[in-house]
mmCIF file of C-alpha atoms in Angstrom:
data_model
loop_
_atom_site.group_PDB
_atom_site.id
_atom_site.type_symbol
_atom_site.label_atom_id
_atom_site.label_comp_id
_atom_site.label_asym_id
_atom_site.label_seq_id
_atom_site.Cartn_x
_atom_site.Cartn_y
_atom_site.Cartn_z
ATOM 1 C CA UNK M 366 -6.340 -28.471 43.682
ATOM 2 C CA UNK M 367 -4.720 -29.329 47.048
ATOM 3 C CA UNK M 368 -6.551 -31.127 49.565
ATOM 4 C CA UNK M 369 -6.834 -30.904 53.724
ATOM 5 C CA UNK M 370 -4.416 -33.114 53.547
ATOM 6 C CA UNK M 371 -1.787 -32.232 51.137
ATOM 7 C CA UNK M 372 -2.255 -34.416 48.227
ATOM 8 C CA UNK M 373 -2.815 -32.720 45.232
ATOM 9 C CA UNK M 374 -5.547 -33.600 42.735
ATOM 10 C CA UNK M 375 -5.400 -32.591 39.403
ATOM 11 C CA UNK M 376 -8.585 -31.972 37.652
ATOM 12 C CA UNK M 377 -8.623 -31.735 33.512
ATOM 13 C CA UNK M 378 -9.427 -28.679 32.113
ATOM 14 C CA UNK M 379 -12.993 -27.603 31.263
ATOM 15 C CA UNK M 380 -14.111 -28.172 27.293
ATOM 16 C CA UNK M 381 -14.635 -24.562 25.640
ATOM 17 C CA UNK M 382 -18.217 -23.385 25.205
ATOM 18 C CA UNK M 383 -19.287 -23.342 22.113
ATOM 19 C CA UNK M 384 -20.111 -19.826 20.292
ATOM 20 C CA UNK M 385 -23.574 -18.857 20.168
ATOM 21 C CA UNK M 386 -24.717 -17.344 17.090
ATOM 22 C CA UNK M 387 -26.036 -13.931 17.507
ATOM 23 C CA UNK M 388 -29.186 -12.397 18.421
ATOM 24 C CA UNK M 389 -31.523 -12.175 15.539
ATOM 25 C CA UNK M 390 -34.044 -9.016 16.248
ATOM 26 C CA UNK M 391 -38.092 -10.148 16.780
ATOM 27 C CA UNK M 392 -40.365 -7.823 15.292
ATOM 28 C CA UNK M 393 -40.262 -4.264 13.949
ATOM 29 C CA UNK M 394 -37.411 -2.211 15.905
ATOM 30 C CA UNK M 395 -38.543 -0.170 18.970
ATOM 31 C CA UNK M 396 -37.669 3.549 19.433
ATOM 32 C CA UNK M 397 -34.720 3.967 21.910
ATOM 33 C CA UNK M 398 -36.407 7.775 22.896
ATOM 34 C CA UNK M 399 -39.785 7.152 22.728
ATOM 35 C CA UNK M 400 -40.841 3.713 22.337
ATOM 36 C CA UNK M 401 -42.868 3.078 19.618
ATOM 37 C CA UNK M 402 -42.706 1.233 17.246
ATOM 38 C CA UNK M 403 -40.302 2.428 13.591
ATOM 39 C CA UNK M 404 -41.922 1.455 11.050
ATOM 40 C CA UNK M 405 -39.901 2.857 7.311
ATOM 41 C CA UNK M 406 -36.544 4.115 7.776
ATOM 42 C CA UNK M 407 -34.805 3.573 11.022
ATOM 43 C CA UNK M 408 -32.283 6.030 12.035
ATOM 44 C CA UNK M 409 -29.429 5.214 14.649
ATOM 45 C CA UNK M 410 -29.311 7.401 17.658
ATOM 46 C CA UNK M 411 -26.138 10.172 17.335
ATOM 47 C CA UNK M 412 -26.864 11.742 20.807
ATOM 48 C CA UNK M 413 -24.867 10.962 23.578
ATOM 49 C CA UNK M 414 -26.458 9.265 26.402
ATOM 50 C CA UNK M 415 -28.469 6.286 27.031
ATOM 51 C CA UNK M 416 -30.234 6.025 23.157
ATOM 52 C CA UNK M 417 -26.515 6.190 21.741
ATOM 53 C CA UNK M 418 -26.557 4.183 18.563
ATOM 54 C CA UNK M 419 -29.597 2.598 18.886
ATOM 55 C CA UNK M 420 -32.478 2.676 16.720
ATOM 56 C CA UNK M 421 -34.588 5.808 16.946
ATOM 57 C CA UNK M 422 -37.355 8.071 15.079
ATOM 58 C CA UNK M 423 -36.229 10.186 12.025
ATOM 59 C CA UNK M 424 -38.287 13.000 14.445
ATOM 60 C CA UNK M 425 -37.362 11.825 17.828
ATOM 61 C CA UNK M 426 -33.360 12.098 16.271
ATOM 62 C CA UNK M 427 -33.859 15.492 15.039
ATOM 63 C CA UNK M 428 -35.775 16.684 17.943
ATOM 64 C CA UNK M 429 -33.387 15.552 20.178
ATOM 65 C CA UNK M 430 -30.312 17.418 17.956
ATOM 66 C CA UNK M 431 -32.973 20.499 18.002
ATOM 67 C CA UNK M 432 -33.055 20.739 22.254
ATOM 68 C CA UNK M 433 -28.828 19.802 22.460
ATOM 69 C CA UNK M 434 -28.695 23.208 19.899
ATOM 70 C CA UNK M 435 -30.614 25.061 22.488
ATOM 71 C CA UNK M 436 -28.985 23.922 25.089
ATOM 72 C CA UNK M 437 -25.796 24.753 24.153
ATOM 73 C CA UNK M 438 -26.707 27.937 22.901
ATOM 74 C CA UNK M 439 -28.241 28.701 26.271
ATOM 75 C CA UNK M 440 -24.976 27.809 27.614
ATOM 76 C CA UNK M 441 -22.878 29.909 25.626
ATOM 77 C CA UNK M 442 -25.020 32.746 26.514
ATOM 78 C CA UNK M 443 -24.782 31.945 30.232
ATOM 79 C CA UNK M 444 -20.624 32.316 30.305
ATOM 80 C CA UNK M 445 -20.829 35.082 27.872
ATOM 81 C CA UNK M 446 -22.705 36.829 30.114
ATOM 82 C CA UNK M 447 -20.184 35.670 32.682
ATOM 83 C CA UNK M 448 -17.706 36.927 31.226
ATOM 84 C CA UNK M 449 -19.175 40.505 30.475
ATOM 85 C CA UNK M 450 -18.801 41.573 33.992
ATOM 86 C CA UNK M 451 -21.512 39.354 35.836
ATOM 87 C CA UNK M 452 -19.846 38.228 39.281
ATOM 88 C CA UNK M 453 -18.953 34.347 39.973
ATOM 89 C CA UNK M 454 -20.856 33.734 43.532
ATOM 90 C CA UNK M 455 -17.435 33.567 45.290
ATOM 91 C CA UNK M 456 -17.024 37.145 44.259
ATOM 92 C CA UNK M 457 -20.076 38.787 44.893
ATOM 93 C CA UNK M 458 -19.433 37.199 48.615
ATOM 94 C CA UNK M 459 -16.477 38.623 48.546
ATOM 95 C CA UNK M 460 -17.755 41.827 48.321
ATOM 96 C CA UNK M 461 -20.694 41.567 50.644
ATOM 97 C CA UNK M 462 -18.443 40.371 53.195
ATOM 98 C CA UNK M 463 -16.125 43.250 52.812
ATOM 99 C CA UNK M 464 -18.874 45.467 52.214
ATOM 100 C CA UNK M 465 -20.083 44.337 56.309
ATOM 101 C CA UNK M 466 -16.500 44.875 57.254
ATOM 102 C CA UNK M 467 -16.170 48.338 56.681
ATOM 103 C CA UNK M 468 -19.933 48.761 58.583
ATOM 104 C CA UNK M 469 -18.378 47.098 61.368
ATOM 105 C CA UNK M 470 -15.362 49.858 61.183
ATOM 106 C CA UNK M 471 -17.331 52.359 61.306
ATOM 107 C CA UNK M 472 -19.566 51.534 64.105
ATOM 108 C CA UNK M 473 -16.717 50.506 66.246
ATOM 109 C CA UNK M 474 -15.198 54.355 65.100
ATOM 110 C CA UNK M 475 -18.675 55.952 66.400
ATOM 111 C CA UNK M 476 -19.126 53.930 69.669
ATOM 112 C CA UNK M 477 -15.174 54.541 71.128
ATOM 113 C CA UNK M 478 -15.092 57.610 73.283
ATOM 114 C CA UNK M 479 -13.371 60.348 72.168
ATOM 115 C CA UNK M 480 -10.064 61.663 73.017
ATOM 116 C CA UNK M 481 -10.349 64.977 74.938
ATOM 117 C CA UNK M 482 -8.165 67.068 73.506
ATOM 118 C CA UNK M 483 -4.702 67.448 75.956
ATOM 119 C CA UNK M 484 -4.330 71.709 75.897
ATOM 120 C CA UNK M 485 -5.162 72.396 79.246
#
């Protein structure tokens, strides 16, 4: 360490902390999706997100696998309708906008004045 006025101090190195043994778990384990307590088999979470390998409920676990299978199943159905001709919302405005183009044409063809013809 150098001082204000530029000695240098040398300090001895800090002693290394000593490993703590780990955690040891008080009381039954506590299920990471609902709560309560488990009491008989404890299963460890598979789902992604916040209960991720944690302990959970044999029927919080499969209830939880049971809404992911709907929910990608909703999904799939979603782009397969997608893909069976629905329009992506940058398309279908696409097509309104053209749609209000050719309007426009028109009305602008109906308002000019028309050309007498020149056979006089």
């Amino acid at each position: 360490m150098t001082r204000a006025d530029g000695t240098v101090e040398v300090q001895p190195a800090k002693p290394a902390k000593k490993a703590t043994p780990q955690q040891r778990r008080r009381g039954p384990a506590v299920c990471a999706m609902c709560g309560g307590k488990i009491t008989g088999k404890v299963w460890v979470s598979r789902e992604q997100g916040p209960s991720r390998g944690k302990p959970v409920h044999e029927e919080c676990e499969k209830k939880a696998a049971a809404f992911t299978t709907k929910r990608r199943a909703a999904k799939q159905q979603t782009t397969q309708q997608k893909q069976d001709g629905a329009l992506s919302l940058k398309e279908e405005n696409r097509r309104l906008l053209a749609a209000q183009d050719r309007i426009r044409e028109l009305r602008r063809a109906r308002s000019q004045p028309k050309a007498e013809p020149d056979g006089m």
